[in-house]
Short mmCIF file of C-alpha atoms in Angstrom, two decimals:
data_model
loop_
_atom_site.label_atom_id
_atom_site.label_comp_id
_atom_site.label_asym_id
_atom_site.label_seq_id
_atom_site.Cartn_x
_atom_site.Cartn_y
_atom_site.Cartn_z
CA MET K 23 -21.91 -12.63 -19.65
CA ARG K 24 -19.06 -11.26 -17.56
CA LYS K 25 -19.32 -11.55 -13.80
CA LYS K 26 -19.70 -8.38 -11.77
CA ILE K 27 -17.08 -7.72 -9.07
CA TYR K 28 -17.14 -4.94 -6.46
CA ILE K 29 -13.99 -3.81 -4.65
CA LEU K 30 -14.63 -1.88 -1.43
CA TYR K 31 -11.74 0.44 -0.57
CA PRO K 32 -12.28 2.15 2.82
CA ASP K 33 -9.82 5.05 2.51
CA ASP K 34 -9.45 8.28 0.57
CA HIS K 35 -6.05 7.81 -1.14
CA LEU K 36 -6.84 5.22 -3.79
CA SER K 37 -4.21 6.64 -6.12
CA TYR K 38 -1.54 5.53 -3.64
CA SER K 39 -2.81 1.95 -3.28
CA PRO K 40 -1.03 0.07 -6.09
CA SER K 41 -2.30 -3.32 -4.91
CA VAL K 42 -5.93 -2.23 -5.35
CA LEU K 43 -5.21 -0.63 -8.73
CA ASN K 44 -3.23 -3.67 -9.92
CA LEU K 45 -6.03 -5.95 -8.74
CA TYR K 46 -8.57 -3.89 -10.66
CA ASP K 47 -6.44 -3.93 -13.81
CA GLU K 48 -5.96 -7.70 -13.76
CA LEU K 49 -9.55 -8.53 -12.83
CA SER K 50 -11.02 -6.17 -15.41
CA ARG K 51 -9.54 -8.32 -18.17
CA TYR K 52 -12.13 -10.96 -17.27
CA PHE K 53 -14.83 -9.28 -15.16
CA ASP K 54 -16.86 -6.08 -14.89
CA VAL K 55 -15.16 -4.41 -11.92
CA THR K 56 -16.14 -1.35 -9.88
CA ILE K 57 -14.10 0.18 -7.06
CA PHE K 58 -16.00 2.01 -4.31
CA SER K 59 -13.76 4.57 -2.62
CA ASN K 60 -14.01 7.79 -0.66
CA GLU K 61 -13.28 11.08 -2.35
CA PRO K 62 -9.54 11.89 -2.32
CA ASN K 63 -8.23 13.68 0.76
CA ILE K 64 -7.59 17.31 -0.22
CA ASP K 65 -4.57 17.61 2.08
CA PHE K 66 -3.05 14.37 0.79
CA ASN K 67 -3.66 14.32 -2.95
CA TYR K 68 -6.39 15.47 -5.30
CA GLN K 69 -5.46 12.85 -7.87
CA LYS K 70 -7.91 10.27 -9.12
CA PRO K 71 -6.50 7.25 -10.97
CA ALA K 72 -7.27 7.34 -14.67
CA ASP K 73 -9.04 4.74 -16.79
CA ARG K 74 -10.69 2.83 -13.95
CA ASN K 75 -14.34 2.43 -13.07
CA VAL K 76 -14.41 4.07 -9.65
CA TYR K 77 -17.44 5.26 -7.71
CA TYR K 78 -16.32 7.99 -5.32
CA LEU K 79 -18.51 8.35 -2.26
CA ARG K 80 -19.14 11.86 -1.07
CA LYS K 81 -19.51 12.70 2.58
CA PRO K 82 -23.10 12.12 3.74
CA GLY K 83 -25.24 15.19 4.32
CA THR K 84 -26.57 16.32 7.69
CA PHE K 85 -29.74 14.23 7.51
CA LYS K 86 -27.86 11.03 6.66
CA ARG K 87 -25.29 11.68 9.38
CA LEU K 88 -28.08 11.93 11.94
CA ILE K 89 -29.56 8.63 10.69
CA PHE K 90 -26.16 6.93 10.84
CA ALA K 91 -25.47 8.25 14.34
CA THR K 92 -28.81 6.90 15.54
CA LEU K 93 -28.11 3.54 13.89
CA TYR K 94 -24.71 3.41 15.53
CA LEU K 95 -26.16 3.87 19.00
CA LEU K 96 -28.94 1.34 18.40
CA THR K 97 -26.86 -1.39 16.75
CA THR K 98 -23.91 -1.22 19.13
CA ASN K 99 -26.03 -1.06 22.27
CA PHE K 100 -28.79 -3.52 21.36
CA LEU K 101 -27.65 -5.66 18.42
CA GLY K 102 -24.05 -6.29 19.42
CA TRP K 103 -22.47 -4.67 16.36
CA PRO K 104 -18.79 -3.74 16.83
CA LYS K 105 -18.07 -0.36 18.38
CA MET K 106 -15.89 0.86 15.55
CA GLY K 107 -16.28 4.55 16.31
CA MET K 108 -18.83 6.95 14.90
CA PHE K 109 -16.64 8.20 12.03
CA ARG K 110 -15.81 4.72 10.73
CA PHE K 111 -19.41 3.58 11.14
CA LYS K 112 -20.74 6.53 9.13
CA ARG K 113 -18.30 5.75 6.33
CA GLN K 114 -19.34 2.12 6.18
CA MET K 115 -23.06 2.92 6.33
CA ASN K 116 -22.55 5.40 3.50
CA VAL K 117 -21.12 2.57 1.39
CA LEU K 118 -23.75 0.06 2.46
CA PHE K 119 -26.71 2.37 1.76
CA LEU K 120 -25.36 2.86 -1.77
CA LEU K 121 -24.68 -0.82 -2.41
CA LYS K 122 -28.20 -1.75 -1.35
CA THR K 123 -29.52 0.30 -4.29
CA LEU K 124 -27.28 -1.44 -6.85
CA PRO K 125 -27.49 -4.87 -8.51
CA VAL K 126 -26.09 -7.69 -6.37
CA PRO K 127 -22.56 -8.51 -7.64
CA ASP K 128 -21.16 -11.99 -8.22
CA ALA K 129 -18.42 -11.31 -5.66
CA VAL K 130 -17.28 -8.56 -3.31
CA ILE K 131 -13.65 -7.93 -2.36
CA GLY K 132 -13.24 -6.01 0.87
CA VAL K 133 -9.93 -4.22 1.35
CA ASP K 134 -9.06 -4.94 4.99
CA LEU K 135 -11.42 -5.95 7.77
CA MET K 136 -13.70 -2.94 7.97
CA SER K 137 -14.69 -3.33 4.32
CA VAL K 138 -15.15 -7.07 4.77
CA TRP K 139 -17.58 -6.35 7.61
CA THR K 140 -19.59 -4.15 5.24
CA ALA K 141 -19.38 -6.62 2.36
CA GLN K 142 -20.80 -9.37 4.56
CA LYS K 143 -24.08 -7.45 4.67
CA LEU K 144 -24.57 -8.25 0.96
CA PRO K 145 -25.89 -11.56 -0.44
CA ALA K 146 -22.69 -12.30 -2.37
CA PRO K 147 -19.43 -14.24 -1.83
CA VAL K 148 -16.92 -12.11 0.11
CA HIS K 149 -13.14 -12.08 -0.30
CA LEU K 150 -10.59 -10.27 1.86
CA LEU K 151 -7.69 -8.32 0.35
CA SER K 152 -5.49 -7.79 3.41
CA LEU K 153 -3.13 -4.82 3.14
CA GLU K 154 -2.93 -3.71 6.78
CA ILE K 155 -3.20 -5.79 9.94
CA ASN K 156 -4.55 -4.18 13.07
CA GLU K 157 -3.51 -6.27 16.03
CA ASN K 158 -6.51 -5.08 18.07
CA ASP K 159 -9.01 -4.88 15.25
CA ILE K 160 -12.58 -5.22 16.44
CA PHE K 161 -13.61 -6.87 13.19
CA LYS K 162 -11.43 -9.98 13.53
CA LYS K 163 -14.29 -12.07 14.90
CA THR K 164 -16.21 -11.53 11.64
CA LEU K 165 -13.46 -12.97 9.46
CA LYS K 166 -14.66 -16.54 9.13
CA LYS K 167 -18.28 -15.51 8.83
CA LYS K 168 -19.16 -15.68 5.14
CA LEU K 169 -15.56 -15.32 3.94
CA THR K 170 -14.74 -17.20 0.74
CA SER K 171 -11.01 -16.50 0.42
CA VAL K 172 -8.20 -14.19 1.48
CA LEU K 173 -5.46 -12.44 -0.48
CA ILE K 174 -2.50 -11.74 1.80
CA GLN K 175 1.27 -11.27 1.63
CA SER K 176 2.70 -14.13 3.69
CA GLU K 177 1.85 -17.26 5.65
CA GLU K 178 2.86 -15.48 8.86
CA ARG K 179 0.27 -12.78 8.31
CA TYR K 180 -2.35 -15.32 7.19
CA ARG K 181 -1.87 -17.39 10.35
CA TYR K 182 -2.23 -14.28 12.48
CA TYR K 183 -5.83 -13.95 11.28
CA PHE K 184 -6.47 -17.67 10.82
CA PRO K 185 -4.39 -19.65 13.35
CA GLU K 186 -6.44 -22.74 12.58
CA ARG K 187 -6.31 -22.08 8.82
CA GLY K 188 -9.52 -23.20 7.13
CA VAL K 189 -9.99 -20.23 4.77
CA LYS K 190 -8.69 -20.52 1.21
CA VAL K 191 -5.63 -18.33 0.78
CA PHE K 192 -3.74 -16.73 -2.11
CA TYR K 193 -0.33 -15.18 -1.46
CA VAL K 194 0.14 -11.97 -3.42
CA GLN K 195 2.70 -9.23 -2.79
CA ASN K 196 2.15 -5.51 -3.17
CA ALA K 197 4.22 -5.69 -6.34
CA PRO K 198 3.81 -4.27 -9.85
CA VAL K 199 3.35 -6.33 -12.96
CA TYR K 200 6.88 -6.88 -14.21
CA ARG K 201 7.46 -5.86 -17.82
CA GLU K 202 10.71 -6.22 -19.73
CA SER K 203 12.23 -2.88 -20.72
CA ASN K 204 14.53 -2.05 -23.59
CA SER K 205 15.29 1.35 -22.10
CA PHE K 206 18.66 1.94 -20.50
CA TYR K 207 19.29 5.04 -18.44
CA ASP K 208 22.33 6.77 -17.08
CA ARG K 209 21.31 6.17 -13.48
CA LYS K 210 22.16 9.00 -11.12
CA GLY K 211 21.47 9.76 -7.49
CA LEU K 212 19.34 8.27 -4.74
CA ILE K 213 15.56 8.02 -4.62
CA TYR K 214 13.08 8.12 -1.74
CA ASN K 215 9.79 6.94 -3.21
CA GLY K 216 6.41 7.08 -1.47
CA THR K 217 4.79 9.19 1.19
CA ALA K 218 7.30 11.46 2.94
CA ALA K 219 6.68 10.64 6.59
CA ILE K 220 8.72 10.51 9.77
CA GLU K 221 7.61 6.93 10.40
CA PHE K 222 8.97 5.93 6.98
CA GLY K 223 12.41 7.35 7.69
CA VAL K 224 12.40 10.33 5.36
CA PHE K 225 14.59 12.45 7.63
CA TYR K 226 17.18 9.67 8.00
CA CYS K 227 17.65 9.82 4.23
CA ILE K 228 17.97 13.60 4.23
CA ASP K 229 20.38 13.59 7.18
CA PHE K 230 22.57 11.22 5.17
CA VAL K 231 22.76 13.73 2.32
CA LEU K 232 23.34 16.51 4.84
CA LYS K 233 26.55 14.76 5.94
CA TYR K 234 27.59 13.39 2.54
CA LYS K 235 26.74 16.22 0.19
CA LYS K 236 28.25 14.55 -2.86
CA TYR K 237 25.03 12.53 -3.09
CA PHE K 238 21.76 13.75 -4.58
CA LEU K 239 18.41 12.64 -3.16
CA GLN K 240 15.17 12.80 -5.14
CA MET K 241 11.95 12.64 -3.12
CA LYS K 242 9.07 11.31 -5.18
CA GLY K 243 5.52 10.94 -3.92
CA ALA K 244 3.07 12.56 -1.58
CA VAL K 245 4.59 15.20 0.69
CA PRO K 246 2.11 16.36 3.35
CA GLN K 247 2.17 20.10 4.03
CA LYS K 248 3.54 19.59 7.54
CA ILE K 249 6.53 17.63 6.24
CA LYS K 250 7.13 20.07 3.40
CA ALA K 251 7.20 22.98 5.85
CA GLU K 252 9.73 21.16 8.03
CA LEU K 253 11.90 20.39 5.02
CA GLU K 254 11.92 24.02 3.97
CA LEU K 255 12.74 25.09 7.53
CA ARG K 256 15.39 22.54 8.56
CA TYR K 257 16.95 21.73 5.19
CA LYS K 258 16.54 24.95 3.26
CA MET K 259 20.22 25.02 2.30
CA LEU K 260 20.12 21.50 0.85
CA LEU K 261 17.13 22.47 -1.27
CA GLN K 262 18.83 25.64 -2.47
CA GLN K 263 22.05 23.78 -3.27
CA GLY K 264 20.18 21.12 -5.23
CA CYS K 265 21.29 18.28 -2.95
CA ILE K 266 17.67 17.21 -2.50
CA ALA K 267 14.64 17.79 -4.70
CA ILE K 268 10.92 17.29 -4.11
CA ASP K 269 8.57 16.01 -6.80
CA ASN K 270 5.07 15.39 -5.47
CA THR K 271 3.34 15.21 -8.85
CA TYR K 272 1.30 12.05 -9.25
CA ILE K 273 2.56 9.30 -11.51
CA GLU K 274 0.50 6.32 -12.64
CA THR K 275 1.56 2.91 -11.35
CA LYS K 276 2.40 1.71 -14.85
CA ASP K 277 4.84 4.61 -15.34
CA LEU K 278 6.50 4.47 -11.93
CA THR K 279 8.93 1.67 -12.79
CA ASP K 280 10.36 3.63 -15.70
CA TYR K 281 10.75 6.69 -13.46
CA LEU K 282 12.61 4.77 -10.75
CA ALA K 283 14.97 3.26 -13.30
CA HIS K 284 16.67 6.68 -13.60
CA PHE K 285 18.16 6.33 -10.09
CA ARG K 286 20.93 4.16 -8.70
CA ILE K 287 19.71 3.26 -5.21
CA GLY K 288 16.35 3.45 -3.44
CA PHE K 289 15.41 3.74 0.23
CA CYS K 290 12.69 1.77 2.02
CA PHE K 291 12.55 2.36 5.77
CA TYR K 292 10.21 1.77 8.69
CA ASP K 293 11.23 3.66 11.81
CA THR K 294 10.63 1.03 14.48
CA SER K 295 11.57 3.48 17.24
CA ILE K 296 8.06 4.88 16.73
CA GLU K 297 5.48 2.92 18.71
CA LYS K 298 2.87 2.61 15.99
CA ILE K 299 5.51 1.26 13.58
CA ASN K 300 7.01 -1.27 15.99
CA THR K 301 4.01 -3.57 15.53
CA PHE K 302 3.28 -6.92 13.91
CA ASN K 303 1.67 -5.13 10.96
CA TYR K 304 4.77 -3.17 9.95
CA LEU K 305 7.41 -5.67 11.08
CA THR K 306 5.94 -8.32 8.78
CA ALA K 307 4.82 -6.12 5.88
CA PRO K 308 6.60 -6.30 2.52
CA SER K 309 6.46 -2.72 1.27
CA GLY K 310 4.98 -1.72 -2.07
CA LYS K 311 7.76 0.77 -2.68
CA LEU K 312 10.31 -2.03 -2.22
CA PHE K 313 8.80 -4.04 -5.08
CA ALA K 314 8.57 -0.93 -7.25
CA TYR K 315 12.32 -0.44 -6.88
CA LEU K 316 12.99 -4.07 -7.72
CA ALA K 317 10.93 -3.91 -10.92
CA ALA K 318 13.08 -0.95 -11.98
CA GLY K 319 16.30 -2.83 -11.29
CA THR K 320 17.14 -0.28 -8.61
CA PRO K 321 19.00 -1.82 -5.63
CA VAL K 322 17.63 -0.91 -2.22
CA ILE K 323 18.72 -0.03 1.29
CA VAL K 324 16.18 -1.18 3.88
CA ASN K 325 16.13 -1.57 7.62
CA ASP K 326 16.49 -5.04 9.04
CA ILE K 327 12.94 -6.28 9.70
CA ARG K 328 11.52 -9.61 8.65
CA GLY K 329 8.89 -8.14 6.34
CA LEU K 330 11.65 -6.82 4.07
CA ASN K 331 13.67 -10.03 4.06
CA VAL K 332 13.18 -10.45 0.32
CA VAL K 333 16.25 -8.19 0.09
CA ASN K 334 18.36 -10.88 1.77
CA GLU K 335 16.69 -13.74 -0.07
CA PHE K 336 17.44 -12.29 -3.51
CA LYS K 337 20.59 -10.29 -2.61
CA CYS K 338 19.04 -7.22 -4.24
CA GLY K 339 20.19 -4.63 -1.70
CA VAL K 340 21.49 -4.17 1.82
CA MET K 341 19.61 -4.50 5.11
CA ILE K 342 20.86 -2.25 7.92
CA LYS K 343 20.19 -2.30 11.66
CA GLU K 344 20.75 1.44 12.18
CA MET K 345 19.74 4.32 9.93
CA ASP K 346 22.46 6.82 10.85
CA PRO K 347 24.48 8.50 8.04
CA GLU K 348 27.58 6.35 8.57
CA THR K 349 25.67 3.07 8.31
CA ILE K 350 23.79 4.26 5.23
CA TYR K 351 27.09 5.34 3.66
CA ALA K 352 28.54 1.86 4.20
CA ALA K 353 25.48 0.33 2.54
CA VAL K 354 25.71 2.70 -0.43
CA THR K 355 29.39 1.84 -0.84
CA GLU K 356 28.67 -1.90 -0.74
CA ILE K 357 25.99 -1.63 -3.43
CA GLU K 358 28.14 0.57 -5.67
CA THR K 359 31.03 -1.89 -5.40
CA HIS K 360 28.89 -4.73 -6.79
CA TYR K 361 26.25 -2.68 -8.58
CA GLU K 362 25.53 -4.85 -11.62
CA THR K 363 25.01 -7.96 -9.49
CA TYR K 364 22.61 -6.21 -7.13
CA SER K 365 20.67 -4.69 -10.02
CA ALA K 366 20.35 -8.01 -11.83
CA ASN K 367 19.08 -9.65 -8.63
CA CYS K 368 16.40 -6.96 -8.39
CA ILE K 369 15.03 -8.11 -11.74
CA LEU K 370 15.03 -11.75 -10.65
CA ALA K 371 12.98 -10.82 -7.57
CA ALA K 372 10.61 -8.65 -9.61
CA LYS K 373 9.88 -11.49 -12.03
CA HIS K 374 9.26 -13.88 -9.15
CA TYR K 375 6.76 -11.56 -7.42
CA SER K 376 5.14 -10.07 -10.54
CA PHE K 377 1.54 -9.27 -9.66
CA ASP K 378 -0.05 -10.83 -12.74
CA LYS K 379 1.71 -14.14 -12.12
CA ASN K 380 0.69 -14.33 -8.47
CA ILE K 381 -2.90 -13.16 -8.90
CA ALA K 382 -3.66 -15.68 -11.68
CA PRO K 383 -4.77 -18.51 -9.32
CA PHE K 384 -7.25 -16.14 -7.65
CA ILE K 385 -8.68 -15.16 -11.04
CA ASP K 386 -9.08 -18.84 -11.93
CA PHE K 387 -10.86 -19.36 -8.61
CA LEU K 388 -13.30 -16.52 -9.28
CA GLN K 389 -14.02 -17.79 -12.78
CA SER K 390 -14.74 -21.32 -11.62
CA SER K 391 -16.80 -20.48 -8.53
#
């Protein structure tokens, strides 16, 4: 009989969490897996990933919200539960009330600390899938309590949570499963993949094209309405001239690599001039979009932070200290001058970090425990 695994995902944009979807896909080859997620955010994306067993939690009704609010006041004031904020507490109680009505699973995987806190209320082994690190997270003290193992990107991030070690660890990047391709494309243009956001440097990329109009930039991914409005206001001429294009249609993780392989160079930026980005979490985080580019053989331009150092290690792109048009132009020129070498190195990195290869020890651990 196959073991039952629950994955608790605390947010409402599951379709844009490739690590969770890849984890589901690999685990479901051996286990009965269910993801518990919130309904997709209407402003962000309506899309629901296909062919996965996902239970989408609806917002609790008025009566439940009153119960949860009362519980929050009682448990935080008299039982010492963490003061996570009413909104977050209501979300977690909504999950917990549901889980208490379901069969006890053989293991629960909590995505980040808030979900681990909820999972620890169940009589089952708990594992942490760490995607984001909150340096002031109120749940950190619960980590070692009933925690069987942790999936995380690097030793640096693991030691942040566990300075004394002691919890079994598996190092897994936010990378796709690498698959050999016999398709060869006439690569053209530049690609900005992922959520279009100021903190992820989207306007640095567009300003580059504004100065060097011989280049074409494709934007692929979620484009919030606020950003789209600003694009249409500030860069209307570039849109009209076809120098940039926006494609916010959803594409499945398994098809993304093939899509990215149509482009010559990809961008992966974190704007560290923004306070919330200049943190341990972002400075040490290998980006999912970076590994998507690598699997497509698409060389990358990234800013120089230690979380993106795989670019230096595998010589699969160029790291830059400034994101002004002139510096980006120099990086583009460098990649184009040695394009085949950079592209081949992308494939080497993608094979090394392929998700299926790196998640295999964790699957063996679940099967044997």
